[in-house]
PDB file of C-alpha atoms in Angstrom:
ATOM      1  CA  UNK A   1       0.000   0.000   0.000  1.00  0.00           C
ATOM      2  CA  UNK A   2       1.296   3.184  -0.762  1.00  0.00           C
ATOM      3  CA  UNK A   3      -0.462   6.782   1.156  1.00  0.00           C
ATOM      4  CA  UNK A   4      -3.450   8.217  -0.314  1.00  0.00           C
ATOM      5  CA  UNK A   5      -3.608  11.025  -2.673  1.00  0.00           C
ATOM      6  CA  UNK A   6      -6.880  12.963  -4.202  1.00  0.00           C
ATOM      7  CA  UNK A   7      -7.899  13.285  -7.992  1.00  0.00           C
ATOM      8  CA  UNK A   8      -6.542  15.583  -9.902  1.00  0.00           C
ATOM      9  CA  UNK A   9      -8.625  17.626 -12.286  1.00  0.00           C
ATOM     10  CA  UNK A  10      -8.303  19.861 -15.581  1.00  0.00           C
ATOM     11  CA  UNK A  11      -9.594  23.341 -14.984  1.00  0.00           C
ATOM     12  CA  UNK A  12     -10.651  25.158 -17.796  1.00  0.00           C
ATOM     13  CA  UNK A  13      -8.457  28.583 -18.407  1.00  0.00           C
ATOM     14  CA  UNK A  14      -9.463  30.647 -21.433  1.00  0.00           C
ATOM     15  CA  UNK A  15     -10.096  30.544 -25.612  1.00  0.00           C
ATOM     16  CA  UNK A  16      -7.421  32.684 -27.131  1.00  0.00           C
ATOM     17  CA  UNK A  17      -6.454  33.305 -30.096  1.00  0.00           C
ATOM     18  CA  UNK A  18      -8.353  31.066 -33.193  1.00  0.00           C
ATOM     19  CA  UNK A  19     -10.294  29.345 -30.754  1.00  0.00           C
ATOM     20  CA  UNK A  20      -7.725  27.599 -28.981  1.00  0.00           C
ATOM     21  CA  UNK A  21      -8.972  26.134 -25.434  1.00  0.00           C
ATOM     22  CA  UNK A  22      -6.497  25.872 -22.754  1.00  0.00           C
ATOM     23  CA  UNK A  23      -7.037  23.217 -19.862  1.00  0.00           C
ATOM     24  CA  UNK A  24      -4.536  22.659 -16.407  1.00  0.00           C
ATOM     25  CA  UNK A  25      -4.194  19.235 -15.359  1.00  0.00           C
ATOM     26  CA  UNK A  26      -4.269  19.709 -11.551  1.00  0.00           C
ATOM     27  CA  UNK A  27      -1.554  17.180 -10.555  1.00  0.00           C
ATOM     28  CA  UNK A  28      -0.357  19.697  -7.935  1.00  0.00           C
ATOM     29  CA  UNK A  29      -3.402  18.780  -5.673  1.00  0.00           C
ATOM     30  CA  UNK A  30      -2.692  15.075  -6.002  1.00  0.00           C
ATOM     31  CA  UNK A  31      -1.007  15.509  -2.379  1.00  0.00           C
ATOM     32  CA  UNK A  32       0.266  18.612  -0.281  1.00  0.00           C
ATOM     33  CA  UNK A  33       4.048  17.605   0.400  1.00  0.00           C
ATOM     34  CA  UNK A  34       4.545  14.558  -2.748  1.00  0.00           C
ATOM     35  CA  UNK A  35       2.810  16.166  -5.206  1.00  0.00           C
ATOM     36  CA  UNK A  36       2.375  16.368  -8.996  1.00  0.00           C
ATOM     37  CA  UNK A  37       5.463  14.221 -11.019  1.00  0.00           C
ATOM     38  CA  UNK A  38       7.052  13.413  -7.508  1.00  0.00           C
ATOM     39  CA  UNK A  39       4.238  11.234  -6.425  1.00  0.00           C
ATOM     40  CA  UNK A  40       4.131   9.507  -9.924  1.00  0.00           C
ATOM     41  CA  UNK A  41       7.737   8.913  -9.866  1.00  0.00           C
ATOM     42  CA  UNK A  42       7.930   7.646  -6.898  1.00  0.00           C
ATOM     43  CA  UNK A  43       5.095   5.709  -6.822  1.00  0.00           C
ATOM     44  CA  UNK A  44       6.210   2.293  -8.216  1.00  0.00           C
ATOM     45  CA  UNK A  45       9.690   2.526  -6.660  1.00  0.00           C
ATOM     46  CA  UNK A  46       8.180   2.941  -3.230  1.00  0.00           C
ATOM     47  CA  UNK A  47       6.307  -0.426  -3.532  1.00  0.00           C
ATOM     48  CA  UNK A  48       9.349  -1.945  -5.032  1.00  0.00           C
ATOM     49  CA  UNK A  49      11.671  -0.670  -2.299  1.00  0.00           C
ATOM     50  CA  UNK A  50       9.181  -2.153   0.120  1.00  0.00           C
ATOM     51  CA  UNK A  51       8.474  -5.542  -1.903  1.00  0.00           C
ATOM     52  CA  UNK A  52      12.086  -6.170  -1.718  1.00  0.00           C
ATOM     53  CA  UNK A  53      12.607  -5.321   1.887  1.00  0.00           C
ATOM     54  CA  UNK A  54      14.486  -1.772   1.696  1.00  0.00           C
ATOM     55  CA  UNK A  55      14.027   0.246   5.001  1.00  0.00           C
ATOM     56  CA  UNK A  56      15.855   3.076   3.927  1.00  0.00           C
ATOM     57  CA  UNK A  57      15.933   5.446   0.795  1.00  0.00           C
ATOM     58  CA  UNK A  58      19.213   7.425  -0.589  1.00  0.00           C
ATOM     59  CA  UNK A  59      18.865   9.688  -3.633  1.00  0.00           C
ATOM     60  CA  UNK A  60      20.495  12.843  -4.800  1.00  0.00           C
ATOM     61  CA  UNK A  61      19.162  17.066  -5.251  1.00  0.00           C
ATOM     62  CA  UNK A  62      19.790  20.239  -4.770  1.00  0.00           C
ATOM     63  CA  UNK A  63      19.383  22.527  -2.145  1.00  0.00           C
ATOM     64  CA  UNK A  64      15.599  23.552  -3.295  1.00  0.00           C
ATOM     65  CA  UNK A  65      15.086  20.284  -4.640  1.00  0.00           C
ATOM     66  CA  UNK A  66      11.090  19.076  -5.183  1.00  0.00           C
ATOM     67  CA  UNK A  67      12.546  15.930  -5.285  1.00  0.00           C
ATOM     68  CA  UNK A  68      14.593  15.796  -2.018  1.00  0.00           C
ATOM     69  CA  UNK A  69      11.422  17.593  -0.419  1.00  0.00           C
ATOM     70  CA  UNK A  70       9.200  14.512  -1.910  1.00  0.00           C
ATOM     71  CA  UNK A  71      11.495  11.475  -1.024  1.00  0.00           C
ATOM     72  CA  UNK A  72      11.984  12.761   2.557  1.00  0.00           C
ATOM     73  CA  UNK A  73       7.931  13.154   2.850  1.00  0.00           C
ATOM     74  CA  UNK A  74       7.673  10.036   0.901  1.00  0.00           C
ATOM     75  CA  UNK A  75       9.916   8.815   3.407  1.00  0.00           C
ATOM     76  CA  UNK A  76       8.418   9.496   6.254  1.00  0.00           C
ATOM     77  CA  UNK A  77       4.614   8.543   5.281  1.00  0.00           C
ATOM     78  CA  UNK A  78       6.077   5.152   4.927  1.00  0.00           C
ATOM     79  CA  UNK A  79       8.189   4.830   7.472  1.00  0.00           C
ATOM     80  CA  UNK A  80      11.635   4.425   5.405  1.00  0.00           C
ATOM     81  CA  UNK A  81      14.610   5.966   6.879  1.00  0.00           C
ATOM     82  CA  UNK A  82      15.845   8.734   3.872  1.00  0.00           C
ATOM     83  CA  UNK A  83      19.165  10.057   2.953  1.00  0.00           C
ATOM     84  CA  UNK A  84      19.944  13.235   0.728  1.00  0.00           C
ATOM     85  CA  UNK A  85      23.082  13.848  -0.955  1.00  0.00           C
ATOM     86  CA  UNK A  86      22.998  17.333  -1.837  1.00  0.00           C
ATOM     87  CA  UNK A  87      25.032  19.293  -3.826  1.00  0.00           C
ATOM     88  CA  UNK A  88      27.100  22.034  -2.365  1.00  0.00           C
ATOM     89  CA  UNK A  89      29.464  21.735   1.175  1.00  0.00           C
ATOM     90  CA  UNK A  90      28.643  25.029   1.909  1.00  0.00           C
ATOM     91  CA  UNK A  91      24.954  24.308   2.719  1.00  0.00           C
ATOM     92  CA  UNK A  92      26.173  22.135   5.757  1.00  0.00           C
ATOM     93  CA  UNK A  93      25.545  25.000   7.788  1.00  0.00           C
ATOM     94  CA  UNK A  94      22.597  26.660   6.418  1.00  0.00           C
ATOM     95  CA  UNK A  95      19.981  24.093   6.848  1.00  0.00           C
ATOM     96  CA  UNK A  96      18.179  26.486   8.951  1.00  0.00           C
ATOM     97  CA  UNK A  97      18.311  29.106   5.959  1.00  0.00           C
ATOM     98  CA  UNK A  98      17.126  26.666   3.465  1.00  0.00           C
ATOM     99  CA  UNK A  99      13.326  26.028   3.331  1.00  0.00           C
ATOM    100  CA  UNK A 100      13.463  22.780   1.986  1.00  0.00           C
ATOM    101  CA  UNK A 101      16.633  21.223   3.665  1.00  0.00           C
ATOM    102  CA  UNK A 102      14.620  22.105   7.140  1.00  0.00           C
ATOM    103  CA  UNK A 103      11.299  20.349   5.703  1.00  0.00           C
ATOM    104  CA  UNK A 104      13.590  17.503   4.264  1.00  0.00           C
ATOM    105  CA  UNK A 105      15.226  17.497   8.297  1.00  0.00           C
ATOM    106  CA  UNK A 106      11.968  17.563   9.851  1.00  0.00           C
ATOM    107  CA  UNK A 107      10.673  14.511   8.105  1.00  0.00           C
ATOM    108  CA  UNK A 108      14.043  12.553   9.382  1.00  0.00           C
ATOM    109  CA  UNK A 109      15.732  12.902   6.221  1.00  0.00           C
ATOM    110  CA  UNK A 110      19.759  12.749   7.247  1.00  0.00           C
ATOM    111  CA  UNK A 111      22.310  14.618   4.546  1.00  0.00           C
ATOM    112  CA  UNK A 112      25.616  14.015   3.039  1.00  0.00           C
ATOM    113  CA  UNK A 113      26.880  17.700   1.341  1.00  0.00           C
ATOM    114  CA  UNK A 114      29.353  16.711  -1.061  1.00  0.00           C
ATOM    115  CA  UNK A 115      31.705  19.121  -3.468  1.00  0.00           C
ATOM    116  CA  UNK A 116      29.705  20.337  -7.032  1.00  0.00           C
ATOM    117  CA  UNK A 117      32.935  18.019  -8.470  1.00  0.00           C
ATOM    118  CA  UNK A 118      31.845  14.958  -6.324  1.00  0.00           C
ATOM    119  CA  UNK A 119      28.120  15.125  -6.796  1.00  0.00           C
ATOM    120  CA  UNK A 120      29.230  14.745 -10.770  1.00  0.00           C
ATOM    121  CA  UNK A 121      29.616  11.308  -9.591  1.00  0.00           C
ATOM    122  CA  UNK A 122      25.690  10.412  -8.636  1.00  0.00           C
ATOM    123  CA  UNK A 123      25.378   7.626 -11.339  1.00  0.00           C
ATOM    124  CA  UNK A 124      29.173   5.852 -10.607  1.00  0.00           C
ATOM    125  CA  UNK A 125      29.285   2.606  -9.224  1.00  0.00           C
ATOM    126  CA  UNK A 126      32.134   3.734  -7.388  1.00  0.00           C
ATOM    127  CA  UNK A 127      30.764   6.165  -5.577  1.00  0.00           C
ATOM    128  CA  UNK A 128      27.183   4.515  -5.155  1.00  0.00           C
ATOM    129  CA  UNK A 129      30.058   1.754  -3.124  1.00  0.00           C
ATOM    130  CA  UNK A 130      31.551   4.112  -1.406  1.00  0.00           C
ATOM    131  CA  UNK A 131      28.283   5.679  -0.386  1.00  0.00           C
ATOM    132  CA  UNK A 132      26.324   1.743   0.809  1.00  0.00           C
ATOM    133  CA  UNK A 133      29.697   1.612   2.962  1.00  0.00           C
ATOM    134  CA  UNK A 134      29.289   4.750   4.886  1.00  0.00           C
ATOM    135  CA  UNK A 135      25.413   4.197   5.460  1.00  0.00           C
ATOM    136  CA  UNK A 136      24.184   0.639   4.455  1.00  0.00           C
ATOM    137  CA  UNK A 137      22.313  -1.277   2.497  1.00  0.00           C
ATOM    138  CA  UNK A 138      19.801   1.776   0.882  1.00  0.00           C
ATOM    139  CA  UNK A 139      16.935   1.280  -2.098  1.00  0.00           C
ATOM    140  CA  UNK A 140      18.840   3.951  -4.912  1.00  0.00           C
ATOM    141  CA  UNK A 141      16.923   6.270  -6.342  1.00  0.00           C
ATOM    142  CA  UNK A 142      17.886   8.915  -9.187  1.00  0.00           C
ATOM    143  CA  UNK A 143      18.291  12.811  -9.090  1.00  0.00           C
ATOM    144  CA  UNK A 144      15.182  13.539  -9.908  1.00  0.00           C
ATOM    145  CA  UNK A 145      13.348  10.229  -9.482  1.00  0.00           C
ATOM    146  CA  UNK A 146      13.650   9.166 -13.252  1.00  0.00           C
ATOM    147  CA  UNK A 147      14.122   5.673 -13.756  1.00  0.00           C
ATOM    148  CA  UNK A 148      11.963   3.220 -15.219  1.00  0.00           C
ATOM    149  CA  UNK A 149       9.442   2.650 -12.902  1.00  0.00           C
ATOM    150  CA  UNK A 150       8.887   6.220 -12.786  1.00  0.00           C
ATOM    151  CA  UNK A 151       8.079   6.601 -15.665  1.00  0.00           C
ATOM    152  CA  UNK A 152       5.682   3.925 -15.336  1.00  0.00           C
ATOM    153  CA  UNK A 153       4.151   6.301 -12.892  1.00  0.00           C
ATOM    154  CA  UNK A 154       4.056   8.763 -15.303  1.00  0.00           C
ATOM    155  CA  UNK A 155       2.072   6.486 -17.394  1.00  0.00           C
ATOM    156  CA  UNK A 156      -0.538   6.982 -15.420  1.00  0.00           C
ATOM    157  CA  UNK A 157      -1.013  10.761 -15.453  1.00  0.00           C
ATOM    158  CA  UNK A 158      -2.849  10.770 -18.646  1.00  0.00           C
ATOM    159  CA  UNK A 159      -6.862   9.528 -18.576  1.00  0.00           C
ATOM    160  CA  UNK A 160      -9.121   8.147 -21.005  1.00  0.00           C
ATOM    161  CA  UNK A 161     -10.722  11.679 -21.031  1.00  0.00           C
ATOM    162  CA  UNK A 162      -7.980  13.129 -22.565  1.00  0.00           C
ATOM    163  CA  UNK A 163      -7.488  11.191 -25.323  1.00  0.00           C
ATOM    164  CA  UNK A 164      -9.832  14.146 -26.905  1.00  0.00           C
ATOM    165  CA  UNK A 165      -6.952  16.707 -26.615  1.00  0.00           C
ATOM    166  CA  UNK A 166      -4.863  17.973 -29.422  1.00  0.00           C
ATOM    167  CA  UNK A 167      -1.497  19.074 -27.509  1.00  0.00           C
ATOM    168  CA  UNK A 168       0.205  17.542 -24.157  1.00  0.00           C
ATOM    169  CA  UNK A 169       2.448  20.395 -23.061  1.00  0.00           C
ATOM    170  CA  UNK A 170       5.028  19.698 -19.741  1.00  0.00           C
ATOM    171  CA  UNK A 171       7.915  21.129 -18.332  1.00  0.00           C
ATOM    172  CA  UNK A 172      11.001  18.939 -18.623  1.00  0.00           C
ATOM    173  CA  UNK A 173      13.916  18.550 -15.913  1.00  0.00           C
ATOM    174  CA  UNK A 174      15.417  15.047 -16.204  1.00  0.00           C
ATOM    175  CA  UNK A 175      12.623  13.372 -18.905  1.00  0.00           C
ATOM    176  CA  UNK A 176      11.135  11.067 -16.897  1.00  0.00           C
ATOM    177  CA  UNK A 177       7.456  12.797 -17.050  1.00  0.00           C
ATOM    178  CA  UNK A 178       7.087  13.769 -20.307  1.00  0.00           C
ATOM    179  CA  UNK A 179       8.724  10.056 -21.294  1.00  0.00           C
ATOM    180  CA  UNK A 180       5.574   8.438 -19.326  1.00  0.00           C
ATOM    181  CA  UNK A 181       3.246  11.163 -20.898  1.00  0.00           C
ATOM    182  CA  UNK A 182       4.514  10.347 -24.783  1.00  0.00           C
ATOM    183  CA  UNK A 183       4.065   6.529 -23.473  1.00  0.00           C
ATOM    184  CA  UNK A 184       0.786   6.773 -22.840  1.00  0.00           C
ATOM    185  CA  UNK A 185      -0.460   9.085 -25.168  1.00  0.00           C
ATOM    186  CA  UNK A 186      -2.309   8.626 -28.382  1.00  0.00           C
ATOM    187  CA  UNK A 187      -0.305   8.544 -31.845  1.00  0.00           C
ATOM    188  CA  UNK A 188      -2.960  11.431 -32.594  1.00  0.00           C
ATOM    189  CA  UNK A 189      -1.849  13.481 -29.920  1.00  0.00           C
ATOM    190  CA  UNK A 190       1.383  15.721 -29.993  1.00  0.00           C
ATOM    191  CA  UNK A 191       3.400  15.782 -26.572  1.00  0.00           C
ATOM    192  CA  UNK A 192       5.669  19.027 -26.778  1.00  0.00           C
ATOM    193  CA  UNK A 193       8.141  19.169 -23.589  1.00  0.00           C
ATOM    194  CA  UNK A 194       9.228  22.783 -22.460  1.00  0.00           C
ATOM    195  CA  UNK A 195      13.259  22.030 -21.025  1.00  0.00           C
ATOM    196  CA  UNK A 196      13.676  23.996 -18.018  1.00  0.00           C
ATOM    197  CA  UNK A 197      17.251  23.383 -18.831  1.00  0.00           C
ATOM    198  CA  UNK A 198      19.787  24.630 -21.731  1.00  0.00           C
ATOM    199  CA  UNK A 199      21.011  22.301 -23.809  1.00  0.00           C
ATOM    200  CA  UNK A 200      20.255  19.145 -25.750  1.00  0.00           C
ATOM    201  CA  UNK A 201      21.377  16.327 -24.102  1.00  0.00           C
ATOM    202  CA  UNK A 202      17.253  15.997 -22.986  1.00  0.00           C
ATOM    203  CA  UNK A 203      16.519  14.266 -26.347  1.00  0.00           C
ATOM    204  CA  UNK A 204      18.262  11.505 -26.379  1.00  0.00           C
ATOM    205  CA  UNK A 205      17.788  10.877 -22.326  1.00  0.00           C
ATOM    206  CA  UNK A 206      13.843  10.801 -23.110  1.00  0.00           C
ATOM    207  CA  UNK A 207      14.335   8.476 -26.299  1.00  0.00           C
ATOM    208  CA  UNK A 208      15.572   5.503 -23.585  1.00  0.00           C
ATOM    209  CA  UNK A 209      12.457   5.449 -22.548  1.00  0.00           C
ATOM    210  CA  UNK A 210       9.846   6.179 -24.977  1.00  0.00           C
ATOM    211  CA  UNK A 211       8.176   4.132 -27.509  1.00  0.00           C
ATOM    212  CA  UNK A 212       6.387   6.906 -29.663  1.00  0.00           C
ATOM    213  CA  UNK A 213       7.391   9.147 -32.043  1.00  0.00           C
ATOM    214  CA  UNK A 214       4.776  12.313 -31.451  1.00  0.00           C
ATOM    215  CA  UNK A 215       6.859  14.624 -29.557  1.00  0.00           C
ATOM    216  CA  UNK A 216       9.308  17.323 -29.528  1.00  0.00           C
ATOM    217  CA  UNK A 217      10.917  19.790 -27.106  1.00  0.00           C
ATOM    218  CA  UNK A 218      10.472  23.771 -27.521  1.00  0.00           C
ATOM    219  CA  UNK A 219      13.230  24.359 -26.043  1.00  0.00           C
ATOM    220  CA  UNK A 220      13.097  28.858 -26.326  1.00  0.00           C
ATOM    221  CA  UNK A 221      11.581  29.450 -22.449  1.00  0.00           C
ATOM    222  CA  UNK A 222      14.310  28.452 -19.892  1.00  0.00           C
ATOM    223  CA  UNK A 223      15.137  31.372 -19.221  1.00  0.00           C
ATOM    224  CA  UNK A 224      18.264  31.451 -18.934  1.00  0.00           C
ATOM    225  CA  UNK A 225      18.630  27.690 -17.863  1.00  0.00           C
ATOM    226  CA  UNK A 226      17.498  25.997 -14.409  1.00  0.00           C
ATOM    227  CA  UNK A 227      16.975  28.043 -11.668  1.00  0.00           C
ATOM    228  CA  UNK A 228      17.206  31.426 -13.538  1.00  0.00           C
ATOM    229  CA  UNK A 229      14.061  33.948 -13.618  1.00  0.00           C
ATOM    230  CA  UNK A 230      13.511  37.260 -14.292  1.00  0.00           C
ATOM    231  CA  UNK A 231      10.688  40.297 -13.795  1.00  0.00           C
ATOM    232  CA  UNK A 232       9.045  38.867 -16.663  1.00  0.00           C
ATOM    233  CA  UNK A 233       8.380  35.869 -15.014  1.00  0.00           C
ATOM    234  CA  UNK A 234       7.205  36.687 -11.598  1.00  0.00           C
ATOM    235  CA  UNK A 235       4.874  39.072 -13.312  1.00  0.00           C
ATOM    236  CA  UNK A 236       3.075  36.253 -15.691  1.00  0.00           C
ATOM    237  CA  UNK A 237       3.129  33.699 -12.578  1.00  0.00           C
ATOM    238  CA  UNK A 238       1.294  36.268 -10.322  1.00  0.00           C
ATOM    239  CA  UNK A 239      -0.768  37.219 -13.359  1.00  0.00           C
ATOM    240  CA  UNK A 240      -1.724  33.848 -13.701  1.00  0.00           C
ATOM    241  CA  UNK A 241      -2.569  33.285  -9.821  1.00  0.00           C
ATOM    242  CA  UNK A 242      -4.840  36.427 -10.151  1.00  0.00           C
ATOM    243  CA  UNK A 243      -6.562  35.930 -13.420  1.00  0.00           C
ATOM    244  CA  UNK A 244      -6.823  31.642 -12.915  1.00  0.00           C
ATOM    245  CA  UNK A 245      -6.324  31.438  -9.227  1.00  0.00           C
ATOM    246  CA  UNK A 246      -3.645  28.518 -10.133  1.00  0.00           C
ATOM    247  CA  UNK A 247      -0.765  29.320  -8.368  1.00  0.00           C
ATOM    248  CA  UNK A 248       2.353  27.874 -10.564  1.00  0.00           C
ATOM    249  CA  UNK A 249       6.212  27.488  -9.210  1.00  0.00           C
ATOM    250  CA  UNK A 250       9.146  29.103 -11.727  1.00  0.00           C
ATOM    251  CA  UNK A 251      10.784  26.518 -12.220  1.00  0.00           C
ATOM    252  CA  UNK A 252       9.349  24.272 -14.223  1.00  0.00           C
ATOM    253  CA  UNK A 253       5.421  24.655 -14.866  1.00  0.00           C
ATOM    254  CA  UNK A 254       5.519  28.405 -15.096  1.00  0.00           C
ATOM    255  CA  UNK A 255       8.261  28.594 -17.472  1.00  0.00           C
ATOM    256  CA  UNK A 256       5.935  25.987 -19.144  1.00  0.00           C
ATOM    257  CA  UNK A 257       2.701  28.225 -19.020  1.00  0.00           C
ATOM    258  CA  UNK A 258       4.726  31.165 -20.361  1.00  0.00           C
ATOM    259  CA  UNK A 259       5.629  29.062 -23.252  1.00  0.00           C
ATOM    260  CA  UNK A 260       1.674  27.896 -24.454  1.00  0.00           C
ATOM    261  CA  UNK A 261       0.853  31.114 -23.575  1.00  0.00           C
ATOM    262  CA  UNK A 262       3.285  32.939 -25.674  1.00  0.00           C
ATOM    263  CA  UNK A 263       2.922  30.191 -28.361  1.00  0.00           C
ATOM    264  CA  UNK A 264      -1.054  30.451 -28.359  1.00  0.00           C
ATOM    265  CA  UNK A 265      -0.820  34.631 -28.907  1.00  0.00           C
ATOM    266  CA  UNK A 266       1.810  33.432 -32.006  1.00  0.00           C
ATOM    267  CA  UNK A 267      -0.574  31.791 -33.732  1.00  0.00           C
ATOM    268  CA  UNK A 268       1.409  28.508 -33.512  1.00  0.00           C
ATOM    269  CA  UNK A 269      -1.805  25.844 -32.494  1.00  0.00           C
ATOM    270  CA  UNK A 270      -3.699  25.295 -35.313  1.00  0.00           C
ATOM    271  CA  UNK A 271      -7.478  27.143 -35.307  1.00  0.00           C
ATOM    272  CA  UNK A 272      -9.581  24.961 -32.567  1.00  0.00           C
ATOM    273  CA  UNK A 273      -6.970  23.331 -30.950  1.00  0.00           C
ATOM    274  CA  UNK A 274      -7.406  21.765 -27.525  1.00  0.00           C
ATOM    275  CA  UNK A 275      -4.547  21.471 -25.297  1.00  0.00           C
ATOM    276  CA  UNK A 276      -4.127  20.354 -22.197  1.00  0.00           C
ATOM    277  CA  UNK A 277      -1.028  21.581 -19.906  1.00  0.00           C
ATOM    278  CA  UNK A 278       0.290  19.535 -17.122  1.00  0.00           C
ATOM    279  CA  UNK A 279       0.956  21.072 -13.831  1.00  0.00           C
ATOM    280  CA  UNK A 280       3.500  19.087 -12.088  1.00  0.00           C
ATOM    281  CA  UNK A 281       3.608  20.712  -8.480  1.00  0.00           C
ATOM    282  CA  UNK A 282       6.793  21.889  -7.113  1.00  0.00           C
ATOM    283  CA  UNK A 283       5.316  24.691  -4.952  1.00  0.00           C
ATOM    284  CA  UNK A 284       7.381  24.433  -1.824  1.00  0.00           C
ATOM    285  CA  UNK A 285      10.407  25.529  -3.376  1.00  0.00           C
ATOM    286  CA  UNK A 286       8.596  29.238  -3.639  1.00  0.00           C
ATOM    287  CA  UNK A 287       9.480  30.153  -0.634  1.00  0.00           C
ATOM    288  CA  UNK A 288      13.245  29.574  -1.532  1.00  0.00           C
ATOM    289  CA  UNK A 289      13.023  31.414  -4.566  1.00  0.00           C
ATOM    290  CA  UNK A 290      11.181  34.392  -2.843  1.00  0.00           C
ATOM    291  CA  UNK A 291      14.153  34.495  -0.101  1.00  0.00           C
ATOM    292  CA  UNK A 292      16.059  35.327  -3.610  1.00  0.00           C
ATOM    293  CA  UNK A 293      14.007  37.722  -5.210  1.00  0.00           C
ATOM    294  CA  UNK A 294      14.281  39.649  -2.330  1.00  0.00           C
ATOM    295  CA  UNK A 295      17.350  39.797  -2.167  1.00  0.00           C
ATOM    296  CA  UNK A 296      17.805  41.248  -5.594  1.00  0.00           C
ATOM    297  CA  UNK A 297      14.493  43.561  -4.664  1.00  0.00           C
ATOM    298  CA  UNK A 298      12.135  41.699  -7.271  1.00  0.00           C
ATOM    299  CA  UNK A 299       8.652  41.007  -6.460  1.00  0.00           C
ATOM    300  CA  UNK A 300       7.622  38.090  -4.410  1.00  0.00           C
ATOM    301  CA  UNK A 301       5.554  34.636  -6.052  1.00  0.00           C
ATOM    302  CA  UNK A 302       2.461  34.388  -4.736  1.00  0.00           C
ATOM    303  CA  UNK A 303       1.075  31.204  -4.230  1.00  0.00           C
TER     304      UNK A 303
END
């Protein structure tokens, strides 16, 4: 058995330009702390963790990682210990200045702050040795969650219901949500991924895992790459928030949103289209990005 999460639901945002409808799937609300892509990731890797007998978890992020957030709530839903190797020694201090590290630390999640240089090292064998050593036998999972049985997860975020829609649009970190979203899709349907990265090493990390051919990335709204925002940004999140009352996080599914927006006032969906945009959570790391903004006097998120 894995914890209980709600439904999510598409809400209905506007008609712009040649008729185009625009619909959120709500995966945010699946759950308050594992939310969105998280829970589907880690969905099928919890029950195999626990099928094989695993009682603790070890995985990688940064320091405003959704993903370390998730695993350590994850964690502590279902009683596995949880380890976080983060990237950066200098946070081994801060916890208490870090938002998520503290939520990750009050859910009994213990850390291991290596060097930027060792963390490079997350997928060695070496190091994954090195690492079973210091604290045990652990069930591994990725930076980021993706593996294979996350994207089975993933699998599962489309329904029958929306079979009818013309466009899938999703923000991309590490593939493993869009590759479960082309998966399941229907040949009909075109999946475009919005890279909240630079660079295009995504492609051919998605095409290990997926089976169809009716996708592509649009890879013009990161911004600057991950992490990086600017006024323009914060403006069309808390425009959206206002306008929708959806609030969206900036690093992945409002970067999205800005995208089909900006796309949808181009003219680029064809007349009538019907797409539907997937909002995969990440929330709690707006506090961590407000702590920045303020720092550089910006406006806050609101959420």
């Amino acid at each position: 058995m894995i914890f209980k999460v709600k439904d999510s639901v598409n809400q209905f945002v506007n008609i712009y330009n040649n008729d185009v409808r625009l619909y959120i799937k709500r995966e945010d609300l699946l759950h308050e702390f594992v939310s969105g892509n998280k829970f589907r990731k880690l969905k099928y890797n919890l029950k195999e963790a626990r099928k094989k007998g695993f009682q603790t978890l070890l995985t990688f992020g940064g320091a405003y990682s959704n993903h370390i957030a998730a695993v350590a709530s994850a964690g502590k839903l279902m009683s596995f210990k949880t380890i976080g190797v983060i990237r950066g020694e200098e946070l081994y201090d801060k916890i208490e200045r870090n938002p998520t590290l503290m939520f990750a630390k009050e859910c009994g999640m213990k850390f291991k702050f290596v060097s930027r240089q060792t963390y490079r090292l997350k997928t060695a064998e070496t190091f994954l040795k090195e690492l079973k050593e210091e604290f045990g036998t652990f069930y591994f999972i990725p930076e980021g969650g993706t593996n294979a049985l996350a994207v089975k997860g993933c699998e599962e975020i489309l329904r029958e219901t929306d079979f009818d829609f013309d466009y899938i649009c999703c923000a991309v970190g590490t593939g493993g949500t869009i590759s479960g979203i082309i998966n399941c899709s229907k040949p009909s349907q075109k999946v475009l991924g919005f890279p909240a990265l630079k660079g295009s090493f995504l492609h051919k990390d998605i095409c290990k895992f997926v089976t169809q051919s009716n996708w592509g990335l649009i890879t013009d709204f990161h911004f600057g790459g991950y992490a990086k925002i600017n006024l323009d940004l914060v403006e069309f999140i808390n425009g959206f928030k206002k306008d929708y009352g959806i609030p969206l996080d900036p690093i992945y599914t409002g970067k999205m949103l800005f995208g089909v927006m900006d796309l949808i006032s181009k003219g680029f969906f064809p007349e009538g289209s019907k797409i539907l945009a997937i909002h995969t959570g990440g929330l709690q790391g707006v506090k961590g990005m407000n702590d920045y903004l303020k720092k550089k006097n910006l406006p806050q998120i609101e959420i």
